PDB file of C-alpha atoms and ligand atoms in Angstrom:
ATOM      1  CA  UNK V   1      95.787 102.824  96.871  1.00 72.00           C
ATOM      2  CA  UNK V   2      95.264 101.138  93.567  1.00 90.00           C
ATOM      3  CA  UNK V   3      98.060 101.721  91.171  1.00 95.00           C
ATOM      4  CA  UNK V   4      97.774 101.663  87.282  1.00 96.00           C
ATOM      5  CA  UNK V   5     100.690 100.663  85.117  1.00 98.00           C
ATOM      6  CA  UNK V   6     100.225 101.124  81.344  1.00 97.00           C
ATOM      7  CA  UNK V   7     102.281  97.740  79.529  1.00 98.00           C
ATOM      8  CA  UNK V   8     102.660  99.847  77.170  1.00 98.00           C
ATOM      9  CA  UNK V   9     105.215 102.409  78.396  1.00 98.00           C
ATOM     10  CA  UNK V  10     108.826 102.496  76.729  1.00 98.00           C
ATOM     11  CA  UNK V  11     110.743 100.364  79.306  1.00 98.00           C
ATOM     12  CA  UNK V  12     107.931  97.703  79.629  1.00 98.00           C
ATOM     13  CA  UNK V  13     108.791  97.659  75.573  1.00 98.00           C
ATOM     14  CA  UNK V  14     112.914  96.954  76.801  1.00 98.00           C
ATOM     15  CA  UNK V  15     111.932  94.521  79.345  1.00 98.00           C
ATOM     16  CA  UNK V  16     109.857  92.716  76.396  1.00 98.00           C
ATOM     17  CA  UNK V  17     113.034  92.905  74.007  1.00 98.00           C
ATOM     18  CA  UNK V  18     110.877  95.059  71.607  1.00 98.00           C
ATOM     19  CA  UNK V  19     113.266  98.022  71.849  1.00 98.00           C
ATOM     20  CA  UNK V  20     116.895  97.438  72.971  1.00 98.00           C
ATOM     21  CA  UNK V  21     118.518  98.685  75.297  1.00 98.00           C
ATOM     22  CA  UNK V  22     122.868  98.786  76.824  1.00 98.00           C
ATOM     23  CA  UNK V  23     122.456  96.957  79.474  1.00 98.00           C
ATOM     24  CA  UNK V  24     125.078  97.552  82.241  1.00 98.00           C
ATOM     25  CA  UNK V  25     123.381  94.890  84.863  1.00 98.00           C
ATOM     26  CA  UNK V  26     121.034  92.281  84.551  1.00 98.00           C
ATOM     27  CA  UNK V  27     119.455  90.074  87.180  1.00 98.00           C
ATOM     28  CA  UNK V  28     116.259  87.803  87.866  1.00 98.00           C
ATOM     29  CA  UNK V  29     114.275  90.821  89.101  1.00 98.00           C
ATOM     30  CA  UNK V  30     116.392  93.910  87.894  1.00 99.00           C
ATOM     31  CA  UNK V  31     117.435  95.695  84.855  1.00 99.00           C
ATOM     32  CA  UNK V  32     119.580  98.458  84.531  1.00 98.00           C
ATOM     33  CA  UNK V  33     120.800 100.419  81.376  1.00 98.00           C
ATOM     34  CA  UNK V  34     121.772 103.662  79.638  1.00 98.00           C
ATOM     35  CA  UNK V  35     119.797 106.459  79.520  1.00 98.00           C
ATOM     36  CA  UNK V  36     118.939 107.154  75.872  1.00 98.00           C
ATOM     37  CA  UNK V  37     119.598 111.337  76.441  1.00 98.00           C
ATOM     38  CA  UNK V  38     122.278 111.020  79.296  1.00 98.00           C
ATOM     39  CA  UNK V  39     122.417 114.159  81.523  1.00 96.00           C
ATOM     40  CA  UNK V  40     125.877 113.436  82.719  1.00 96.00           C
ATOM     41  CA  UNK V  41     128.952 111.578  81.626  1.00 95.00           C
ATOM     42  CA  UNK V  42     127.583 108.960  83.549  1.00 96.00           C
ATOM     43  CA  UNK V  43     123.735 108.645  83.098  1.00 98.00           C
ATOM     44  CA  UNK V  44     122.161 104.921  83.913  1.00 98.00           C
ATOM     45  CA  UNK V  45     118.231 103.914  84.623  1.00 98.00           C
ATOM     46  CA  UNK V  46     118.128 100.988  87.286  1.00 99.00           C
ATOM     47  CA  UNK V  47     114.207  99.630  87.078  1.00 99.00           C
ATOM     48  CA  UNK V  48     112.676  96.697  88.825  1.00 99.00           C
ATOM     49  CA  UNK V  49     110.995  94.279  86.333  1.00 98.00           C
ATOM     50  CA  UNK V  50     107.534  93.888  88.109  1.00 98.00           C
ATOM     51  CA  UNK V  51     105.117  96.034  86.730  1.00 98.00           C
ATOM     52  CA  UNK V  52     105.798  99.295  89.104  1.00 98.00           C
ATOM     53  CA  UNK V  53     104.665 102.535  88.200  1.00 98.00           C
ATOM     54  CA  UNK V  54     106.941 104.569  90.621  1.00 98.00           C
ATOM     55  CA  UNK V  55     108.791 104.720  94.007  1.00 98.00           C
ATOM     56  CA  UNK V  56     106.044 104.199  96.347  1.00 98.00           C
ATOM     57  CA  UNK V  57     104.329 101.340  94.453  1.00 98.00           C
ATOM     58  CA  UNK V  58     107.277  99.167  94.138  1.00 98.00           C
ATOM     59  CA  UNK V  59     108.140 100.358  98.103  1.00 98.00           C
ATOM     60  CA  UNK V  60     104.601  99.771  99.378  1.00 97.00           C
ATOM     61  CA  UNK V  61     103.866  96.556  96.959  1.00 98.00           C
ATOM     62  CA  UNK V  62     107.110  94.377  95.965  1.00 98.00           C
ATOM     63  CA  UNK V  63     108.277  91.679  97.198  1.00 98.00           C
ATOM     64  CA  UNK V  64     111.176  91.479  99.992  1.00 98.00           C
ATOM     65  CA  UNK V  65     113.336  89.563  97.133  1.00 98.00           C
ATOM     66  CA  UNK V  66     112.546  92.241  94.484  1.00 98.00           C
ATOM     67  CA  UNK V  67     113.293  95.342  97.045  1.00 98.00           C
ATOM     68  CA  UNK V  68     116.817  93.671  97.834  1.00 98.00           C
ATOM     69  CA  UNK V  69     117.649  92.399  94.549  1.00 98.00           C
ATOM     70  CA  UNK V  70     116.776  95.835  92.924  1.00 98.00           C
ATOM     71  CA  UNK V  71     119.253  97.751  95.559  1.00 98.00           C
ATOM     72  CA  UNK V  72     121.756  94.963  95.444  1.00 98.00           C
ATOM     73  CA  UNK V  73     122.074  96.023  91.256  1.00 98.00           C
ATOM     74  CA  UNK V  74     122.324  99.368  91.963  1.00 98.00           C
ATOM     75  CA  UNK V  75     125.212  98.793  94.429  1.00 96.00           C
ATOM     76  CA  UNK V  76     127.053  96.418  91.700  1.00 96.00           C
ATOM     77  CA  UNK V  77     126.017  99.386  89.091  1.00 97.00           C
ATOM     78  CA  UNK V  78     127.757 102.482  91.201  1.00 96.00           C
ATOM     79  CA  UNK V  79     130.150 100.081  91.908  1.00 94.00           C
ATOM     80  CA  UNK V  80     131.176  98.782  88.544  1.00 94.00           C
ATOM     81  CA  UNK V  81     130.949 102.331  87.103  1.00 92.00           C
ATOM     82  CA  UNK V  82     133.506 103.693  89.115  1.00 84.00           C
ATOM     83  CA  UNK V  83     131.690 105.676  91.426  1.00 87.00           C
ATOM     84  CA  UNK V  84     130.962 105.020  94.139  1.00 80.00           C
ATOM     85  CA  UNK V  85     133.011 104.634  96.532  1.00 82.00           C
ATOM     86  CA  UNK V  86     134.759 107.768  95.301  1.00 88.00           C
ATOM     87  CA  UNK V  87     134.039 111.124  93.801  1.00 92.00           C
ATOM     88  CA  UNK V  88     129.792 110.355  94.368  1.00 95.00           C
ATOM     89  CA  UNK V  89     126.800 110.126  92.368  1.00 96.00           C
ATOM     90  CA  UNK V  90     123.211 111.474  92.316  1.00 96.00           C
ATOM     91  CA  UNK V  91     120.580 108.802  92.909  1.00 97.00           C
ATOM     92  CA  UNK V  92     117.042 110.113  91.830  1.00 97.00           C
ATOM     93  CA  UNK V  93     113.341 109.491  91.281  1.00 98.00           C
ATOM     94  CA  UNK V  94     110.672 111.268  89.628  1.00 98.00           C
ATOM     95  CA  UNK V  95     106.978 110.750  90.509  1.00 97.00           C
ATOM     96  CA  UNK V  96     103.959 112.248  88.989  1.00 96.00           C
ATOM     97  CA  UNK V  97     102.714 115.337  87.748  1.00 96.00           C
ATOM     98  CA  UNK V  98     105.092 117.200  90.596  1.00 95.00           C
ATOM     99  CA  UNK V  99     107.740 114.600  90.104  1.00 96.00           C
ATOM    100  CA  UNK V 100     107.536 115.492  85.845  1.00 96.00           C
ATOM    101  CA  UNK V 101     107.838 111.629  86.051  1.00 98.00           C
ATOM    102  CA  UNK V 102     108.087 110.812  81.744  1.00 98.00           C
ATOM    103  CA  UNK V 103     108.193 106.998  81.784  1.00 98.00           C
ATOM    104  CA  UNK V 104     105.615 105.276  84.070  1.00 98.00           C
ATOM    105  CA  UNK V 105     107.803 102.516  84.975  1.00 98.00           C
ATOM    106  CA  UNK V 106     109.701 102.861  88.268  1.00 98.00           C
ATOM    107  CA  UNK V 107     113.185 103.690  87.461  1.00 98.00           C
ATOM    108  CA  UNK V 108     116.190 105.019  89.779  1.00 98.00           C
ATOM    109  CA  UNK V 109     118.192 107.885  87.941  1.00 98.00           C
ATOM    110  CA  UNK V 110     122.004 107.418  88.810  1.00 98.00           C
ATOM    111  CA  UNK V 111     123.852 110.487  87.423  1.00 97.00           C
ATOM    112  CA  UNK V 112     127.821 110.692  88.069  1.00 96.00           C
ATOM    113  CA  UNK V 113     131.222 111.620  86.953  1.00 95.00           C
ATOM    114  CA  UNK V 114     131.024 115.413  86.918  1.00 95.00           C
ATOM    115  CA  UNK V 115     129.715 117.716  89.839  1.00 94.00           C
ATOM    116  CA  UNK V 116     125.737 117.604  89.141  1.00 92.00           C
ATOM    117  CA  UNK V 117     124.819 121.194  91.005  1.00 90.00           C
ATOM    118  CA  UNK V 118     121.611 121.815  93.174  1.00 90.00           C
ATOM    119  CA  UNK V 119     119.468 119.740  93.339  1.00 85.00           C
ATOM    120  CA  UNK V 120     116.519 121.175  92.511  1.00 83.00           C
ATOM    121  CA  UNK V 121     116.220 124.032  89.735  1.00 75.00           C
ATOM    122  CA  UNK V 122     114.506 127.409  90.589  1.00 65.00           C
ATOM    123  CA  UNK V 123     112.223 128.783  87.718  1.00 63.00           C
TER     124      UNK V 123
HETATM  125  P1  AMP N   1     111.725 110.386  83.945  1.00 61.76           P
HETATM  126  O1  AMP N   1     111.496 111.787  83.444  1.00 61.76           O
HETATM  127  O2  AMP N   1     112.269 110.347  85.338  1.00 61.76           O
HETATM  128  O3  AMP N   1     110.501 109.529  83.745  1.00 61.76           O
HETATM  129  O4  AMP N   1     112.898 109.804  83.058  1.00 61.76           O
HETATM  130  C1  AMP N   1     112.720 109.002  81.935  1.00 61.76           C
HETATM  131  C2  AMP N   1     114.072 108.783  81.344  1.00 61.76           C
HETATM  132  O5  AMP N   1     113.989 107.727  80.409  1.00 61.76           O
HETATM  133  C3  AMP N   1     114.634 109.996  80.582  1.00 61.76           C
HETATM  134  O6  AMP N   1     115.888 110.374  81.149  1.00 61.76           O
HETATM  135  C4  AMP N   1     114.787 109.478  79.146  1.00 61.76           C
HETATM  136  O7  AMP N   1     115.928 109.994  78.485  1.00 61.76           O
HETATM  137  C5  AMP N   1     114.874 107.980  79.357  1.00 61.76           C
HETATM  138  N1  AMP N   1     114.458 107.167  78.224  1.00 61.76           N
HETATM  139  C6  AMP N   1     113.331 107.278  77.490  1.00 61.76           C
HETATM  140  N2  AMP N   1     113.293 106.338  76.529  1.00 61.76           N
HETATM  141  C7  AMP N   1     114.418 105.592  76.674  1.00 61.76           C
HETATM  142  C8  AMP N   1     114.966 104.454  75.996  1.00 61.76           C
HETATM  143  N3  AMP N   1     114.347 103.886  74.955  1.00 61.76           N
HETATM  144  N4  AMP N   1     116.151 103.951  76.429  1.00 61.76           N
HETATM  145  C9  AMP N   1     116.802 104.522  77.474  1.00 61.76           C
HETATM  146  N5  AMP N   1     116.334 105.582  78.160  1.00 61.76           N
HETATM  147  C10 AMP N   1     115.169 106.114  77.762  1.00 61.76           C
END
């Protein structure tokens, strides 16, 4: 499957430096940072710097070294925050239409420090 990104989306913009960002981790192949509208006391965006428009691009089409470096910053993200090991987090990824994906850019969701409910809301 051929995947589009759009350069233009907001966190291709952070990666550029043309809109900052609180960076909580930084690597050669990872960012991670605060979400802008946090959800929880703890609310941080982990994204891959390739040009990755969601979950199953980066899976299907990054690199070994990006996969492992991208989960290795997570890891040093839940663990510098204070959460994990401990009380827990919630690790998530939109996709899509379904997904109500906002920002084109692959990004993990890591949501902690309060009890974060069902996970999926009934309408
Ligand atoms: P999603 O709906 O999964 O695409 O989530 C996109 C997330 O990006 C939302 O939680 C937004 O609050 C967050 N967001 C959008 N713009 C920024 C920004 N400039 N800095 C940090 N987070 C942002």
């Amino acid at each position: 499957m051929a995947y589009e990104y759009d350069h233009n989306n907001v966190f291709a913009r952070i990666l550029r430096g043309e809109i900052p960002n609180r960076t909580v981790a930084e690597t050669a192949h990872t960012l991670a940072f605060h979400d802008i509208r946090p959800q929880a006391p703890v609310h941080v965006l982990v994204i891959p710097k390739g040009p990755y428009v969601n979950f199953d691009h980066f899976a299907a089409e990054a690199s070994a070294e990006e996969i492992v470096d991208f989960h290795r910053t997570a890891a040093s993200v839940l663990a510098m925050l204070d959460i994990a090991p401990g009380l827990g987090y919630r690790a998530i990824t939109n996709t899509g239409v379904h997904g109500m994906q906002e920002v084109p850019h692959y990004h993990l969701h890591i949501l902690g420090g309060k009890v974060m409910g069902r996970m999926i809301g009934h309408d």
